Coordinates of C-alpha atoms and ligand atoms in Angstrom, one line a residue:
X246 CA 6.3 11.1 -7.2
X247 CA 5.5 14.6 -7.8
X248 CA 7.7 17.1 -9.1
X249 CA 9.2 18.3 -5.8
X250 CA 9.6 14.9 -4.6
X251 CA 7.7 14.1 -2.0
X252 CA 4.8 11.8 -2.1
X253 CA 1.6 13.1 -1.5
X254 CA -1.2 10.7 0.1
X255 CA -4.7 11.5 0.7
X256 CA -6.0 11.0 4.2
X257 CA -9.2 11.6 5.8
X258 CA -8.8 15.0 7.5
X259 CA -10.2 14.2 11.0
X260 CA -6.7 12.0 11.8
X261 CA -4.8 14.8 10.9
X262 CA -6.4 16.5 14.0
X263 CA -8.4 18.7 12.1
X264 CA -11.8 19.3 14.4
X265 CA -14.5 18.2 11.6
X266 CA -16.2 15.3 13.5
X267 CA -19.6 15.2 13.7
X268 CA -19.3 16.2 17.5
X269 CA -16.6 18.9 16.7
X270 CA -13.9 16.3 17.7
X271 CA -11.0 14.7 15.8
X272 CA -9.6 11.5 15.4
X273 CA -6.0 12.4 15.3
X274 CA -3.3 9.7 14.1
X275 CA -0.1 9.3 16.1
X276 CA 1.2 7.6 12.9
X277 CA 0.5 9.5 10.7
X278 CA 1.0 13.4 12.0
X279 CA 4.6 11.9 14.0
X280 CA 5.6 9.7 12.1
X281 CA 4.5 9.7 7.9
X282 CA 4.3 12.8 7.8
X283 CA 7.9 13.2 7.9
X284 CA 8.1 11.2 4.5
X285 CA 4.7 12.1 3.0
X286 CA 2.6 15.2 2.4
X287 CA -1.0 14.5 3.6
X288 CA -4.0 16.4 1.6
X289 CA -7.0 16.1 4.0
X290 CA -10.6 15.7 3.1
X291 CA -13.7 15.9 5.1
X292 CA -16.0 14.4 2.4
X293 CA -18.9 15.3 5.4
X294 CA -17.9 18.8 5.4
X295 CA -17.3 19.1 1.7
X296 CA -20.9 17.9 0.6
X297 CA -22.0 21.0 2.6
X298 CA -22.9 19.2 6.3
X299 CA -21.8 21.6 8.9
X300 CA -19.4 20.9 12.3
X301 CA -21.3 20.2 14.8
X302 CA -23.4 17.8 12.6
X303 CA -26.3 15.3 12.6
X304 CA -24.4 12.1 12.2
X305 CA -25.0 9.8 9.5
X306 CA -25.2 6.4 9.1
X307 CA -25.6 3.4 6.6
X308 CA -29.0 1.7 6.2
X309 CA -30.4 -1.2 3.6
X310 CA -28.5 -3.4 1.4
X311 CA -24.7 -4.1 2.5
X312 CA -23.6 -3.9 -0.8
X313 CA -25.4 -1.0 -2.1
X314 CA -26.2 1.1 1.4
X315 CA -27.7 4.8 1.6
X316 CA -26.5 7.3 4.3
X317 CA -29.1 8.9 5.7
X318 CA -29.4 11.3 9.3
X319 CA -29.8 9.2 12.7
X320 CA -32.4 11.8 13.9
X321 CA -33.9 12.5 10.7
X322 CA -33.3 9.9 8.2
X323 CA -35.2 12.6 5.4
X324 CA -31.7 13.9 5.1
X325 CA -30.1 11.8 2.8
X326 CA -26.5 11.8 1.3
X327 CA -25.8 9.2 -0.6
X328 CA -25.5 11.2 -4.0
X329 CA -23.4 13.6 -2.5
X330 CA -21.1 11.3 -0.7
X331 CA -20.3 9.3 -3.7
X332 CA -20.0 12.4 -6.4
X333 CA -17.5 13.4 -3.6
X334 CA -15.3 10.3 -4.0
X335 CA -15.4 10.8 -7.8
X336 CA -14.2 14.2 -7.5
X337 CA -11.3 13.6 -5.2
X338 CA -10.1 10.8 -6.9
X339 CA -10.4 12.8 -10.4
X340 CA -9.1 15.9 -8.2
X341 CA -6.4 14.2 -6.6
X342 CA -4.8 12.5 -9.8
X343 CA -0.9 13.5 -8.2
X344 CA -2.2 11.2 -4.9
X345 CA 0.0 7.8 -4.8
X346 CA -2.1 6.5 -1.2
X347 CA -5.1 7.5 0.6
X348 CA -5.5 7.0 4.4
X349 CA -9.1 6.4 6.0
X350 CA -10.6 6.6 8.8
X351 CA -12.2 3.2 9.9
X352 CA -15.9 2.7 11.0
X353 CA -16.9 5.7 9.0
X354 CA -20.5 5.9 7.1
X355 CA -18.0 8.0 5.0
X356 CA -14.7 6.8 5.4
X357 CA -14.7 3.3 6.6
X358 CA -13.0 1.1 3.9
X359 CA -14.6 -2.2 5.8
X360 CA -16.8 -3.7 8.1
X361 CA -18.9 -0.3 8.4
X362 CA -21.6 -0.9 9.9
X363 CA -25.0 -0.9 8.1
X364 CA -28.4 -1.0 9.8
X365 CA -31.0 -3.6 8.4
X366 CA -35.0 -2.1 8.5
X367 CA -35.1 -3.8 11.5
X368 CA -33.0 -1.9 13.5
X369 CA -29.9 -4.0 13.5
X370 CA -26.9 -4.3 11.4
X371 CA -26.1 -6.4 9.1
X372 CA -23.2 -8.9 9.2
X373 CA -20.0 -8.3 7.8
X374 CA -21.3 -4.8 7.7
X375 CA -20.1 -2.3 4.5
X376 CA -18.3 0.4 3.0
X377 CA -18.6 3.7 3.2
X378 CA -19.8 5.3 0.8
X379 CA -16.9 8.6 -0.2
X380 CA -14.2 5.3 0.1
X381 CA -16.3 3.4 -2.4
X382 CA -16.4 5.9 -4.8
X383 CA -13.0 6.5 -4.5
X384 CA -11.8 2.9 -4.7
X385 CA -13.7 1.9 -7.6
X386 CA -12.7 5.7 -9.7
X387 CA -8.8 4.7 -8.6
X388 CA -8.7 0.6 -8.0
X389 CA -4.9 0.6 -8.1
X390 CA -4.4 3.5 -5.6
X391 CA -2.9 2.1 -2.5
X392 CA -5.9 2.4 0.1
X393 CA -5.3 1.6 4.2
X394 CA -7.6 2.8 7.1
X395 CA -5.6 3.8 9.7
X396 CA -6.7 1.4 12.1
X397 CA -5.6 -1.4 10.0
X398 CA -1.9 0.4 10.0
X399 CA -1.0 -0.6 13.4
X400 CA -0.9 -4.3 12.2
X401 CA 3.3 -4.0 11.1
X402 CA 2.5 -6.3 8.1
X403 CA -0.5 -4.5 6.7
X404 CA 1.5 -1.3 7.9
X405 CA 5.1 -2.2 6.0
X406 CA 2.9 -3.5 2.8
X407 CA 1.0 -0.2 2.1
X408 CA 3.6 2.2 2.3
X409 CA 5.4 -0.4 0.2
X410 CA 2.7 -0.1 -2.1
X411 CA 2.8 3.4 -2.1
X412 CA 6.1 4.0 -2.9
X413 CA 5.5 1.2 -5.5
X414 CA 2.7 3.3 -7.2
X415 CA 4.6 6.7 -7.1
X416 CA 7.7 5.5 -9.3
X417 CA 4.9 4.2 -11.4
X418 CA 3.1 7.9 -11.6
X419 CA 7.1 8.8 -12.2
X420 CA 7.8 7.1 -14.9
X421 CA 3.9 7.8 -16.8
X422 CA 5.0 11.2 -16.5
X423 CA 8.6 11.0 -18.2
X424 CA 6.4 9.3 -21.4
X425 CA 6.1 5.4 -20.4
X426 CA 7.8 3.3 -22.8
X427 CA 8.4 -0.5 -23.8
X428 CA 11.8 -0.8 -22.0
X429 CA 10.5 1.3 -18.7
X430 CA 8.1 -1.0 -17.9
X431 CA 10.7 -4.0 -18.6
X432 CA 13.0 -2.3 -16.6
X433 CA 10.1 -1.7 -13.6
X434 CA 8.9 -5.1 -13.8
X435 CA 13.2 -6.4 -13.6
X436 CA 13.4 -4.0 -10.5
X437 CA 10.2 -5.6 -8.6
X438 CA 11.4 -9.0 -9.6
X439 CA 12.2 -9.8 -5.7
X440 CA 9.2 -7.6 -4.5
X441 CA 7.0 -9.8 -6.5
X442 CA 8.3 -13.2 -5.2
X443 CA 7.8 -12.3 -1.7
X444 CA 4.2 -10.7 -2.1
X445 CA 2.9 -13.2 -4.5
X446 CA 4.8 -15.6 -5.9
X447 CA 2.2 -16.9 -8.2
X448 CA 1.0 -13.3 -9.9
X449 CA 5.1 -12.9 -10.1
X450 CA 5.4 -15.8 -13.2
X451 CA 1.9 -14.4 -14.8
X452 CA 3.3 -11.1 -14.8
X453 CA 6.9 -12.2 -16.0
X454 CA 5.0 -14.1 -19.0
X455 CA 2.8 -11.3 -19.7
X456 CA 5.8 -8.8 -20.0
X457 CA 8.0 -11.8 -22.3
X458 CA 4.1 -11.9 -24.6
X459 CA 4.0 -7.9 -24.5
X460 CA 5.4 -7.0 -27.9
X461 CA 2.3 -7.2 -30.4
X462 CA 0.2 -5.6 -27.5
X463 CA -0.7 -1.5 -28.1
X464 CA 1.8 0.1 -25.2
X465 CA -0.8 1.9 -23.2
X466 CA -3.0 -0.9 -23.6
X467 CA -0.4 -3.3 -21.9
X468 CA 0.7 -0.8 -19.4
X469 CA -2.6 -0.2 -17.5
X470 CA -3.2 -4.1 -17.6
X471 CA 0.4 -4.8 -16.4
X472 CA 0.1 -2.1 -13.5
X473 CA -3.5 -3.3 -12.7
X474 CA -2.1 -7.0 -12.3
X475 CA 0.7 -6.1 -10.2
X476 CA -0.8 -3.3 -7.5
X477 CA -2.9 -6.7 -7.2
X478 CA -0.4 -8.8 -6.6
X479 CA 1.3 -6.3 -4.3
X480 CA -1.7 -6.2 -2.0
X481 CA -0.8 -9.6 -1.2
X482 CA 1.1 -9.2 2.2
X483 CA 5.0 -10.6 1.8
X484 CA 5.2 -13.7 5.0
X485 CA 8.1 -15.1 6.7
X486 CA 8.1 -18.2 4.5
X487 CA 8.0 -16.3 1.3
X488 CA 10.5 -13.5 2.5
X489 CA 13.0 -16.3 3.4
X490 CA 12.6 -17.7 0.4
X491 CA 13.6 -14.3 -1.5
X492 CA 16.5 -14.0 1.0
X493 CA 17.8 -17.2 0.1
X494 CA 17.7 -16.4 -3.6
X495 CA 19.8 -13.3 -2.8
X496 CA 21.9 -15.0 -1.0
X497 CA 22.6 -16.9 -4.3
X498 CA 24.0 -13.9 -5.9
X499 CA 27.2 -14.0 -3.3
X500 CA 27.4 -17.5 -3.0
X501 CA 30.8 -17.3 -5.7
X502 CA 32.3 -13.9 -3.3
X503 CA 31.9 -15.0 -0.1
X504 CA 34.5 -17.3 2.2
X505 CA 32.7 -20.5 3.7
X506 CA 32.5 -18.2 7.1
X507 CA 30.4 -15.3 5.8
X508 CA 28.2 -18.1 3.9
X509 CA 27.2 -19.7 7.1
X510 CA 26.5 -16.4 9.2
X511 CA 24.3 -15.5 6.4
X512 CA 22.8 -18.7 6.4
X513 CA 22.5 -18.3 10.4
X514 CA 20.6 -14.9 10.0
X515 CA 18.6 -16.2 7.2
X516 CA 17.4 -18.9 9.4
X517 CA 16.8 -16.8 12.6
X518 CA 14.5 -14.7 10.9
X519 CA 12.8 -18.2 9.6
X520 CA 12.3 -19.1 13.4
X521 CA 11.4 -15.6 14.4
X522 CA 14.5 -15.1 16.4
X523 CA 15.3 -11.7 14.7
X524 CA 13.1 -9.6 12.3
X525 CA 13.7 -9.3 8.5
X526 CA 15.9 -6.2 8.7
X527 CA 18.9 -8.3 9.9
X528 CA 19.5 -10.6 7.2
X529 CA 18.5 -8.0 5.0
X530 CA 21.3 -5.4 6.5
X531 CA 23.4 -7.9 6.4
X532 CA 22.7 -9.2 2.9
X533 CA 23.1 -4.9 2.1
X534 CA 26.3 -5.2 3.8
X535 CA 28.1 -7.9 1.4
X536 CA 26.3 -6.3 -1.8
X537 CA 28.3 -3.3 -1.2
X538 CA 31.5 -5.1 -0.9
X539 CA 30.9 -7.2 -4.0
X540 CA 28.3 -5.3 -6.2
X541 CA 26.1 -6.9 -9.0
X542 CA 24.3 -4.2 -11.2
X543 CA 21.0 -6.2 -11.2
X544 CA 20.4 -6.3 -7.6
X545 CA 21.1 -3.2 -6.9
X546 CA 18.5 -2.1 -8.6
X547 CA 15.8 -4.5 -6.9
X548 CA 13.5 -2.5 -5.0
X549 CA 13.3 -5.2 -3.0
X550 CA 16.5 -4.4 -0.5
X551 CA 15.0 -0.8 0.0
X552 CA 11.4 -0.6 -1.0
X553 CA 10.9 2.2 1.6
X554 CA 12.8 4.7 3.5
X555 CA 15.2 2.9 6.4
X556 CA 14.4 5.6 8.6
X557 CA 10.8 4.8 8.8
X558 CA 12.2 1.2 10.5
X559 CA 9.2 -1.0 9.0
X560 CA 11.5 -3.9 8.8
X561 CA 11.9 -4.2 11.9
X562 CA 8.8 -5.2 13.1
X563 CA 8.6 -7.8 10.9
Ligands
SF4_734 S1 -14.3 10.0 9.1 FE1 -14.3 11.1 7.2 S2 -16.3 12.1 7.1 FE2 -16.0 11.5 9.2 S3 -15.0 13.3 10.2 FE3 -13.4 12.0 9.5 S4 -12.9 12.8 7.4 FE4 -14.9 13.6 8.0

């Protein structure tokens, strides 16, 4: 989080409306100008216009190796960008160090995080297609920055995991710039606990182990290991089996407080949402609902029963 709070996400300035498409169109993002943008502050690049290409442009597209493409002009394929695309990506993500997300848009030369679409020599493209090249850069100068295309956001689970992640990564950036120590990364690692279980149970005991091993380990050294490991393990969409499972070890917790009545509606929710009855914010209201009539001091701190903002509803599709 930055100093005045709000979280800042990168996104790729042509869904934010702004007219810098090759054709002096947009590709503007109901989601995110009506709806994140009440919770995040977008900075929007053109990485096209900011290598110098003008609006209205040649466009560009991907040619040669999948892995290793070149952008070069569809009319004139002597203009060539690739340099300039992927200095580009290094400079944002250098420029952009107060960034906790970045939003792309898909099926961009540029932009387009996957499944771009690169053209073999003999005219066709290949399968599985690429990457483009500014999100490339990007990704591999920042691999732990949350990165989504906003196609890909209209999927709920894909949708409620990045902005999870996001949120995730900012207390992160919070805490490396109150001076990280020992205990804060303890004390993060405690408050993921749940968040871990129900993105990736395995990656949640290596993590756990790797904290318990920490102590002979240089601080910074450990840190960018333990925070590599678990954006990782965060990527890892939470599913119904492995949310119910976390709900049931919550549940737990008030097992001692509750009468047999309140035990069995809980257990009744818990189990809808198994079936798909109801989505995940009703047990988890309701599991809010008895934690604030009989508190514990540990799992109120679990990131877990609020990982985002409630207005933004994301449990609810899911
Ligand atoms: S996809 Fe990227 S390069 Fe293309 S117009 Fe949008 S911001 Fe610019």
């Amino acid at each position: 989080m930055t100093t005045d709070n709000t979280i800042k996400i990168g996104i790729s300035a042509c869904l934010q409306g702004q007219k810098v498409r090759y054709n002096g169109g947009h590709k503007a993002s109901h989601l995110c100008i009506e709806v994140l943008s009440r919770h995040f502050d977008f900075i929007g690049l053109c990485p096209e216009q900011a290598i110098g290409l003008g609006t209205p442009r040649q466009p560009i597209r991907l040619v040669g190796d999948p892995y290793n493409p070149r952008a070069v002009g569809t009319v004139n394929s002597d203009l060539d960008v690739t340099d300039a695309l992927r200095a580009c990506g290094h400079r944002a993500a250098e420029q952009l160090r107060n960034i906790s997300g970045y939003i792309l848009m898909q099926k961009s030369p540029s932009c387009g995080m996957e499944r771009v679409k690169v053209y073999r020599d003999n005219g066709y493209p290949a399968n599985g297609g690429g990457r483009g090249l500014f999100a490339t850069a990007l990704m591999q100068a920042r691999p732990d920055l949350p990165v989504e295309e906003d196609g890909r956001l209209h999927d709920p689970v894909l949708r409620e995991n990045f902005i999870t992640r996001v949120f995730a990564y900012a207390e992160w950036q919070q805490l490396q710039a109150q001076g990280l120590t020992r205990k804060a990364v303890m004390d993060f690692h405690a408050r993921y606990k749940y968040q871990l279980m129900a993105n990736n149970r395995e990656q949640y005991k290596a993590l756990g182990q790797a904290v318990a091993q920490s102590a002979d380990i240089p601080l910074q050294a450990f840190a960018a290991r333990y925070f590599t490991q678990f954006m990782e393990a965060l990527k890892k969409p939470a599913n119904r089996g492995s949310h119910t499972n976390v709900l049931q070890h919550l549940s737990g917790y008030l097992k001692r407080a509750l009468s047999k009545t309140d035990k069995q509606e809980l257990q009744r929710l818990i189990d809808q949402y198994r079936k798909g009855i109801v989505p995940l914010v009703v047990p988890i209201t309701m599991i809010k609902y008895h934690f604030r009539r009989y508190p514990d001091a540990y799992i109120e701190r679990q990131a877990y029963l609020q990982p985002h903002p409630e207005e933004l509803g994301l449990r609810n599709a899911l």
